Short mmCIF file of C-alpha atoms and ligand atoms in Angstrom, two decimals:
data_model
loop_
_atom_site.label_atom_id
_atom_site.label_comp_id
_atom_site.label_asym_id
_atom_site.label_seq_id
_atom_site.Cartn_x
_atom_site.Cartn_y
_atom_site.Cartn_z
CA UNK A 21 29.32 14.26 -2.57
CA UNK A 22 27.61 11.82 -4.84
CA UNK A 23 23.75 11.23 -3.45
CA UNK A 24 22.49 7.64 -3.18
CA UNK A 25 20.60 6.84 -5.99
CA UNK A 26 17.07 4.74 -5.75
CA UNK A 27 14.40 3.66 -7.80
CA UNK A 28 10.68 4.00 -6.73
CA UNK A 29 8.37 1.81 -8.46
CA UNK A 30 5.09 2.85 -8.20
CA UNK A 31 6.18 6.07 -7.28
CA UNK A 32 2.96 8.54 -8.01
CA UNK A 33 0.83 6.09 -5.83
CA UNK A 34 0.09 6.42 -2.46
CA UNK A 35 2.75 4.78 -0.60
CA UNK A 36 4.91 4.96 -3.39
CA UNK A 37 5.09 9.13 -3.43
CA UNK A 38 5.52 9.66 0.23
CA UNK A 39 8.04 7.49 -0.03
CA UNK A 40 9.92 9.59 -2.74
CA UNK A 41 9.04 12.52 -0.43
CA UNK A 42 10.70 11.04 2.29
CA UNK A 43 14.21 9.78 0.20
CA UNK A 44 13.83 13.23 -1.18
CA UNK A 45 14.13 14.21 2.22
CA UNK A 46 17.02 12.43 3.21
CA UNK A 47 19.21 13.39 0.43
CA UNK A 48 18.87 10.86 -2.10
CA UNK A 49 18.88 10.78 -5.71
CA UNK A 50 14.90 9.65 -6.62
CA UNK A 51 14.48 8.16 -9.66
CA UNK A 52 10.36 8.08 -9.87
CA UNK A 53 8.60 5.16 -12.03
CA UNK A 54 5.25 4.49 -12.57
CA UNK A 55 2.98 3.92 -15.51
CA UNK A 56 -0.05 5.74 -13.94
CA UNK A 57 -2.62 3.22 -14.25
CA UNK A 58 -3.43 3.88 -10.50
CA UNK A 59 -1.00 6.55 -9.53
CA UNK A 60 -1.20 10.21 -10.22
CA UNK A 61 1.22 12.64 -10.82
CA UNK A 62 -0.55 14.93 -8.83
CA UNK A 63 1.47 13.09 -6.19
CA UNK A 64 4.36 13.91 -6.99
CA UNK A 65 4.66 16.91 -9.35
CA UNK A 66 5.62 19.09 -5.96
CA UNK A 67 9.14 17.05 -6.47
CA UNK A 68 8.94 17.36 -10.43
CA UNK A 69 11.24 20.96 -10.20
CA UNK A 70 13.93 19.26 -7.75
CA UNK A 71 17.36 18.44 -10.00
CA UNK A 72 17.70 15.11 -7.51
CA UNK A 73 14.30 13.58 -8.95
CA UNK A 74 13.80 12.37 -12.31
CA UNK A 75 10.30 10.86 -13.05
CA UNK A 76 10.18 7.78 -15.83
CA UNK A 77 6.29 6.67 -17.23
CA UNK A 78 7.10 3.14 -17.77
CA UNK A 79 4.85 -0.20 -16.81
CA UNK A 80 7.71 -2.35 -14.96
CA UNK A 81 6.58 -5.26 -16.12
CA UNK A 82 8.77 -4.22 -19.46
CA UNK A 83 12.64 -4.57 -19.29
CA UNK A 84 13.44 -1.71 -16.92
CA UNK A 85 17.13 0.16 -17.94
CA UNK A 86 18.56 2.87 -15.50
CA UNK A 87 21.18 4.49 -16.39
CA UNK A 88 24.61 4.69 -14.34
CA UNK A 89 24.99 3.51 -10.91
CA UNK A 90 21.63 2.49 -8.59
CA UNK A 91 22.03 1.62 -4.58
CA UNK A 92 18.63 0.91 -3.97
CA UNK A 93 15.36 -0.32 -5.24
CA UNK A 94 11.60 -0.21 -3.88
CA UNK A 95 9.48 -2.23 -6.14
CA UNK A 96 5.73 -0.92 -4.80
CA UNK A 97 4.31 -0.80 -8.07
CA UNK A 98 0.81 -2.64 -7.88
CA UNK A 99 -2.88 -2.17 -7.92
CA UNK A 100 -3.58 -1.85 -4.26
CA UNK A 101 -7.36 -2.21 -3.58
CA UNK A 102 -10.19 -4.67 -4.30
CA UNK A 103 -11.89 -2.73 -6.80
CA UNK A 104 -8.62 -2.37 -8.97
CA UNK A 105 -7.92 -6.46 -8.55
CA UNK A 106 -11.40 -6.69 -10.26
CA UNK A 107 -10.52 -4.26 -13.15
CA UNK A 108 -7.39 -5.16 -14.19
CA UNK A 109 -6.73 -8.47 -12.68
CA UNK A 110 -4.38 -9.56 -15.32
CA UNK A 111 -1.94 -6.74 -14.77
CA UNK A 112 -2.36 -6.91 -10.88
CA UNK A 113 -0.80 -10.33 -11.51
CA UNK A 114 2.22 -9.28 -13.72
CA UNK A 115 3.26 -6.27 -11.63
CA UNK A 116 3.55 -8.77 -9.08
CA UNK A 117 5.29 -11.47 -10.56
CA UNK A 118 7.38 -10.34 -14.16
CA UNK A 119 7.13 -6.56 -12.43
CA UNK A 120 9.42 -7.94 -9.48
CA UNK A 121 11.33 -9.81 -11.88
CA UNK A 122 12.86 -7.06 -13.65
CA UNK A 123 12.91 -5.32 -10.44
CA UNK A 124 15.60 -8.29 -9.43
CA UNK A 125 17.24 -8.37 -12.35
CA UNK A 126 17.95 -4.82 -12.26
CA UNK A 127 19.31 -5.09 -8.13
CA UNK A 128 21.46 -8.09 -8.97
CA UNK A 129 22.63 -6.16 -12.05
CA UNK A 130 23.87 -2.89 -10.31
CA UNK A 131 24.56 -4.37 -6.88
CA UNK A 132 21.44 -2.54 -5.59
CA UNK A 133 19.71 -3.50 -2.60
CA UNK A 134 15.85 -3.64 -2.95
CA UNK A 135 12.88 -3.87 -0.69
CA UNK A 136 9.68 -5.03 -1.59
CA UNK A 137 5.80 -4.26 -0.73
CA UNK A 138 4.36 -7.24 0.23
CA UNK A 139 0.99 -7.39 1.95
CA UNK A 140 -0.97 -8.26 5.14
CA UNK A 141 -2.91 -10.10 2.06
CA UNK A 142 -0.22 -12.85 2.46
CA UNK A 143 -2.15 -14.28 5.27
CA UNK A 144 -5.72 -14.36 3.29
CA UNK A 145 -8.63 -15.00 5.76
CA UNK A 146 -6.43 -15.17 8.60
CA UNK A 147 -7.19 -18.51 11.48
CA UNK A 148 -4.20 -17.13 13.52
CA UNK A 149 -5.28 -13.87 15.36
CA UNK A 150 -2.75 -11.45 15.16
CA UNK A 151 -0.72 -12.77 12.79
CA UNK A 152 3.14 -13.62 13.06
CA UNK A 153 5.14 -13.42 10.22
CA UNK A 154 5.77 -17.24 10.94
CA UNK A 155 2.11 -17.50 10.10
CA UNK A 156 1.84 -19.19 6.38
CA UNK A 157 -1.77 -18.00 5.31
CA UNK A 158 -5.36 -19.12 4.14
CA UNK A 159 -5.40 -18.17 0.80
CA UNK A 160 -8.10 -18.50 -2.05
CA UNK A 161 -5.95 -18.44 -4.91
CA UNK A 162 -9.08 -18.33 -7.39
CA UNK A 163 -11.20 -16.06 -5.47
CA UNK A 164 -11.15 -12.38 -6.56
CA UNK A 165 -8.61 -11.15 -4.46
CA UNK A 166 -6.12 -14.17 -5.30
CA UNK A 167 -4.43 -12.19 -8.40
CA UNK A 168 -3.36 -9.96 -5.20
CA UNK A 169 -2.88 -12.26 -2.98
CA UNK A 170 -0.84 -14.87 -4.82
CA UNK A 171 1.65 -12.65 -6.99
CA UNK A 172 2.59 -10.79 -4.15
CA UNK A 173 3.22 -14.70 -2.63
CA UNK A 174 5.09 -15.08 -5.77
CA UNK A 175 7.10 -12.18 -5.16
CA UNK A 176 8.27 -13.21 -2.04
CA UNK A 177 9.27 -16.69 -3.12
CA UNK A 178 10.63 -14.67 -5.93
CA UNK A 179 12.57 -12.31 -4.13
CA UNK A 180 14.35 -15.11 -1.67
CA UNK A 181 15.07 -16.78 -4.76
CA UNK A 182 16.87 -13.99 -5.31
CA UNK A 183 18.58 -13.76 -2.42
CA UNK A 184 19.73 -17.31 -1.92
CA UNK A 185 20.66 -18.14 -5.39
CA UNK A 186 21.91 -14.83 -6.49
CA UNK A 187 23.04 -13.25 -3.39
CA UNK A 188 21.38 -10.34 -3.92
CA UNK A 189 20.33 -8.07 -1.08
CA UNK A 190 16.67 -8.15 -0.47
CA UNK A 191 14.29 -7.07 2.27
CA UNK A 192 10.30 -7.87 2.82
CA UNK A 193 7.54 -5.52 4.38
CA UNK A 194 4.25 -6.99 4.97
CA UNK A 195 2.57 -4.17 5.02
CA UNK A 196 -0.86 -4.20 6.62
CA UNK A 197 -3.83 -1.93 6.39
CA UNK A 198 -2.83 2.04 5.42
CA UNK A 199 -4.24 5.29 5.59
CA UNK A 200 -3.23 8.90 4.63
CA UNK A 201 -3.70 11.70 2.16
CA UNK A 202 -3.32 10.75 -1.35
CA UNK A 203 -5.25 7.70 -1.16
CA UNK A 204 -7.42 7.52 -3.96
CA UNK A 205 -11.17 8.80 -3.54
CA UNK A 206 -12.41 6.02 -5.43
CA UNK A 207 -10.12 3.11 -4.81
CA UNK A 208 -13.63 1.59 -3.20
CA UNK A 209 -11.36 1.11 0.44
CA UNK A 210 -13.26 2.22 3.23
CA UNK A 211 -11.55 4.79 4.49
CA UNK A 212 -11.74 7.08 1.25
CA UNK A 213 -14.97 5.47 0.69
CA UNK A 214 -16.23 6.07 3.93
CA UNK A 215 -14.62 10.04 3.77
CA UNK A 216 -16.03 10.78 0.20
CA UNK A 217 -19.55 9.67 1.51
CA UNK A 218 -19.97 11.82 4.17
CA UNK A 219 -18.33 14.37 1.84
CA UNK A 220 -20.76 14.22 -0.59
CA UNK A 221 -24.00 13.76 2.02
CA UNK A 222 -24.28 9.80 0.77
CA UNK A 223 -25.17 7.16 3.22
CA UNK A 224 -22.50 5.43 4.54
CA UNK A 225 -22.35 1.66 3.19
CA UNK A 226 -20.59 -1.13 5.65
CA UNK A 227 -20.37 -4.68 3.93
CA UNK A 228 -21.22 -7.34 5.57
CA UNK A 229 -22.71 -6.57 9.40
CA UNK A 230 -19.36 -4.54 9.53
CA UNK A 231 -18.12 -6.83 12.35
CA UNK A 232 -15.14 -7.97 10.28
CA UNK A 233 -11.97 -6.12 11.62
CA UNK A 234 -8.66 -4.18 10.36
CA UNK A 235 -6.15 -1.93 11.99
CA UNK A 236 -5.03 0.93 10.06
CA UNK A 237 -1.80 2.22 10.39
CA UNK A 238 -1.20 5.89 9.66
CA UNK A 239 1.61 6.46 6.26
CA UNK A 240 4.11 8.16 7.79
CA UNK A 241 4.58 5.61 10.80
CA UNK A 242 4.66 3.10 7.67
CA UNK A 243 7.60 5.42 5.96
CA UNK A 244 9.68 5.42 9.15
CA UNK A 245 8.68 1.16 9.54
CA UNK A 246 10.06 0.71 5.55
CA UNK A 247 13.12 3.29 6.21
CA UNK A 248 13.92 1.49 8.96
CA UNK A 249 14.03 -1.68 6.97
CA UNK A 250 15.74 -1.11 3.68
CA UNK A 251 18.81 -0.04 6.07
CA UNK A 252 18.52 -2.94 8.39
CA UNK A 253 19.89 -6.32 7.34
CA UNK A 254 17.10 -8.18 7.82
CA UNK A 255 16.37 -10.91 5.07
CA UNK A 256 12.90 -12.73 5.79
CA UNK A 257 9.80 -11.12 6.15
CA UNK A 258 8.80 -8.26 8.29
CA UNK A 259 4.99 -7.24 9.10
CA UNK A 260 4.41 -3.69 9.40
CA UNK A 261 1.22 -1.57 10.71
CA UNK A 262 -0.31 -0.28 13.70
CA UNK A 263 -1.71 -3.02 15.98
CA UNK A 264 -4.71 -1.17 17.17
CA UNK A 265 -7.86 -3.18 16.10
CA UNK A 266 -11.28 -2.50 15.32
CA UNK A 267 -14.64 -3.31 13.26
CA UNK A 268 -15.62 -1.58 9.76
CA UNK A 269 -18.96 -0.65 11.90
CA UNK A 270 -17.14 1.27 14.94
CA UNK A 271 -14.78 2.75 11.84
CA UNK A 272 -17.63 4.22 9.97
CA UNK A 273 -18.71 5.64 13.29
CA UNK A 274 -15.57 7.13 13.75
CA UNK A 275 -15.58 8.74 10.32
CA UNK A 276 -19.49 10.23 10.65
CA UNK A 277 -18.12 11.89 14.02
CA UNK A 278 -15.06 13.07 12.39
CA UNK A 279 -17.08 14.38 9.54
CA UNK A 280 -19.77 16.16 11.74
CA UNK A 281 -21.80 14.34 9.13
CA UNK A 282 -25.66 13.31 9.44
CA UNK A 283 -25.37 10.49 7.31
CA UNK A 284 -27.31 6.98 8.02
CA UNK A 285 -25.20 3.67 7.76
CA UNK A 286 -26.78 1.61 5.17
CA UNK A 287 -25.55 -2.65 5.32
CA UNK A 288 -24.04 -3.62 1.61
CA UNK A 289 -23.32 -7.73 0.49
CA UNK A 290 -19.77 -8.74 1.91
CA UNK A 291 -17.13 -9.00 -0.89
CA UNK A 292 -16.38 -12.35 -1.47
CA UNK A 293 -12.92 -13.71 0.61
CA UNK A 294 -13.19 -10.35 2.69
CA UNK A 295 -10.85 -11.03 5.70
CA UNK A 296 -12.95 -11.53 9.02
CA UNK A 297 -9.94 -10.03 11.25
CA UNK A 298 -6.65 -8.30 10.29
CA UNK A 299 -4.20 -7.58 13.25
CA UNK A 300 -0.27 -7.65 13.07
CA UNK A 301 1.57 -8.76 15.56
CA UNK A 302 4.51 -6.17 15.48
CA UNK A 303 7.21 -7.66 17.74
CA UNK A 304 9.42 -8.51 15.20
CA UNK A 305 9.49 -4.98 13.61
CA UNK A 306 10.10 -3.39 17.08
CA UNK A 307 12.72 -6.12 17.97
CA UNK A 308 15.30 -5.68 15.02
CA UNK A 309 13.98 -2.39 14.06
CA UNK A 310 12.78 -0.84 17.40
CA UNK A 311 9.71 0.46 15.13
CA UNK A 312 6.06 0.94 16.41
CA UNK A 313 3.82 3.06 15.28
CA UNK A 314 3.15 6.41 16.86
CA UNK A 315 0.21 7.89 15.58
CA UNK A 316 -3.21 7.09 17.13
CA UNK A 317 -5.81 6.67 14.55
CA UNK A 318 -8.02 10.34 15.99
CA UNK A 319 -4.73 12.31 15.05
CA UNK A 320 -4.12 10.22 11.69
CA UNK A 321 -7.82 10.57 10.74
CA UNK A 322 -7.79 14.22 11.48
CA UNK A 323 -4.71 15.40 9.10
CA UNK A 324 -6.04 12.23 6.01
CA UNK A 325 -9.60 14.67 6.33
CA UNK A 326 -8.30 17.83 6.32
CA UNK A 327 -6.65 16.05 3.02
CA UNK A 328 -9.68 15.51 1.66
CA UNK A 329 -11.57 18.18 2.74
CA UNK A 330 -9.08 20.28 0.09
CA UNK A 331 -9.97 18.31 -3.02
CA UNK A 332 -11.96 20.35 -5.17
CA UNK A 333 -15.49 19.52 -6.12
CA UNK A 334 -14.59 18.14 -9.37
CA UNK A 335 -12.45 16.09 -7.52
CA UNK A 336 -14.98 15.22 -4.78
CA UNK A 337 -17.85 14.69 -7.27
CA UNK A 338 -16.08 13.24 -10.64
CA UNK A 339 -14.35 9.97 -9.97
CA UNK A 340 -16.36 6.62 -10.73
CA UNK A 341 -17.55 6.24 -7.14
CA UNK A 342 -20.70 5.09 -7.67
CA UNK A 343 -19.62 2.01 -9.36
CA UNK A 344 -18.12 -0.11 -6.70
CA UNK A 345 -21.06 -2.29 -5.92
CA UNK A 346 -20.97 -3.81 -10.08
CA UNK A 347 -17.33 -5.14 -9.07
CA UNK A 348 -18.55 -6.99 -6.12
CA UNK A 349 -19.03 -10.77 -6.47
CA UNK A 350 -21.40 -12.46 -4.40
N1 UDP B 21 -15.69 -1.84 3.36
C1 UDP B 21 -16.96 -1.38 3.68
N2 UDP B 21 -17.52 -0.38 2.93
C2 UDP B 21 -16.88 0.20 1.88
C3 UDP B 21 -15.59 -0.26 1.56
C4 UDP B 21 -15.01 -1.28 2.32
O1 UDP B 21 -17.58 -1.88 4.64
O2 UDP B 21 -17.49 1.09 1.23
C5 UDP B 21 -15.12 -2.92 4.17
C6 UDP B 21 -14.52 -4.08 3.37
O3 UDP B 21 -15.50 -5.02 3.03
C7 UDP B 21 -13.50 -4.62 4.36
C8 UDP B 21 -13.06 -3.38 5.14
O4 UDP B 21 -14.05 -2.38 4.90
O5 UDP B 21 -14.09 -5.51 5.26
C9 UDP B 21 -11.73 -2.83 4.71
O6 UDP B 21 -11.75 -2.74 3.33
P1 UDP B 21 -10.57 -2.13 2.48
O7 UDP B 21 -10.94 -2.29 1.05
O8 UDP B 21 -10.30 -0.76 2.99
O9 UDP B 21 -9.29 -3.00 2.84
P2 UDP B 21 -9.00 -4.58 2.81
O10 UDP B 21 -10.29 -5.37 2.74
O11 UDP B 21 -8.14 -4.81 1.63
O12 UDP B 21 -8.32 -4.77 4.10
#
């Protein structure tokens, strides 16, 4: 029997290589792309050996060729954190908008259907608390985190385009907040921030009075959430994440008691256009998709530790950590 053949973009990035783990898993043909500007192979070499993956280092915002036949696409190729908007801005904007393009091209081309990563970013500084996906956003599109913000807008607009005028089979996550192993030490997110900290016996530096909010959603309710999806036939937008709210400051406490760490809490500047309150209202997801999530955050946080706590010192103690605070802009 012939497998399935899909294309991950963005493949040896977080989301991106548990993904390929979990098509891996389900019998499908993987074909892996990334250009490894913030993905890592050490992701995904553990699938390298399998005859059903193939791995291609290519920046998708080039004309993407696949050989043969394709049945489906998942374009999560992008920069994923504020500290990687503020370094390479310009190409957080094209993976987002020519990125996607070819990514279209390519599903109306070989009949594929594709599902795209689009973000709880969507919504900017959200003044609707949770948000709905019939919620249309408060968006800065000139502050730092509008090259995010406004091609993955784009890509949306892009990808109904797509659908509607091409006829092409396309399907929308908004995916909000995510946590897990492989997440980047340094990506400057709070979580591995917060983790690599204790690690490492710094303080432990909240933004703002850490009273802004965010709901993390553990990955591998996310992989079942965007599994569910691609195989649904659900056109517009869907959020996905975990529901369960709560402040940067109670976070950080949560991550010195996870840590056993001593550590003090030190107050940093808020980013500028950091979201006050993130919160996704899931009803849609569990209506068409009968999704929720199904890992509290004490069992998620435990296993994304125990991730961490294997990284070796040269790991723990060699990435640019220390230079978040030059990217923030007052
Ligand atoms: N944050 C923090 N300390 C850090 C890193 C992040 O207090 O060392 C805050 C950040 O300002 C934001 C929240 O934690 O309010 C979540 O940030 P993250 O970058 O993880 O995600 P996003 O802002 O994109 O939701």
């Amino acid at each position: 029997m012939q497998r399935k053949r899909i294309l991950i973009t963005g493949a040896a990035g977080f989301l991106g290589s548990h993904l390929c783990d979990r098509f891996v898993q389900e019998g499908f043909h993987v074909i892996a792309m990334d250009n490894l500007i913030t993905g890592r192979m050490a992701n995904i070499e553990h699938l390298l050996p399998l005859e059903q993956v193939e791995f291609y280092r290519q920046d998708v915002t080039k004309f993407i060729h696949i050989p043969r036949d394709l049945h489906y696409i998942l374009h999560f190729a992008s920069p994923a954190s504020p500290i990687d908007y503020l370094k390479i801005p310009i190409q957080t904007l094209k993976v987002g908008s020519l990125g996607v393009h070819h990514c279209l091209g390519l599903a109306k081309e070989k009949g594929a259907r594709i599902l795209i990563a689009s973000t709880s970013e969507v919504y900017g500084d959200p003044e609707v608390h949770p948000q709905k996906e019939s919620y249309w956003g408060n968006v800065n599109p000139v502050g730092p985190r509008g090259v995010y913000d406004e091609a993955k807008r784009f890509q949306e607009a892009m990808t109904m385009a797509y659908h509607t005028f091409h006829g092409v089979e396309t399907r929308i996550a908004r995916i909000f907040n995510t946590y897990g192993p492989r997440m980047r030490l340094n990506d400057g997110r709070a979580l591995p921030a917060f983790i690599g900290q204790a690690l490492r016996g710094e303080d432990i530096t909240v933004f703002g009075d850490g009273m802004q909010t965010r709901s993390f959603c553990y990955v591998d309710d996310l992989v079942e959430g965007i599994y569910r999806l691609l195989m649904s036939d659900y056109v517009q937008p869907v959020n996905l994440g975990n529901p369960d709210e709560i402040t940067i400051l109670d976070f950080a406490k949560e991550i010195i008691a996870l840590t056993n760490s001593q550590q003090k809490i030190v107050f940093q500047p808020l980013p500028a256009d950091d979201p006050k309150q993130r919160r996704p209202d899931i009803s849609l997801a569990h209506e068409i998709l009968g999704w929720k999530p199904t890992i509290s955050r004490a069992e998620g946080l435990k296993s994304t530790y125990s991730y961490f706590l294997n990284l070796t010192p040269e790991e723990l103690y060699h990435m640019e950590h220390k230079n978040f605070q030059q990217f923030i802009v007052k």
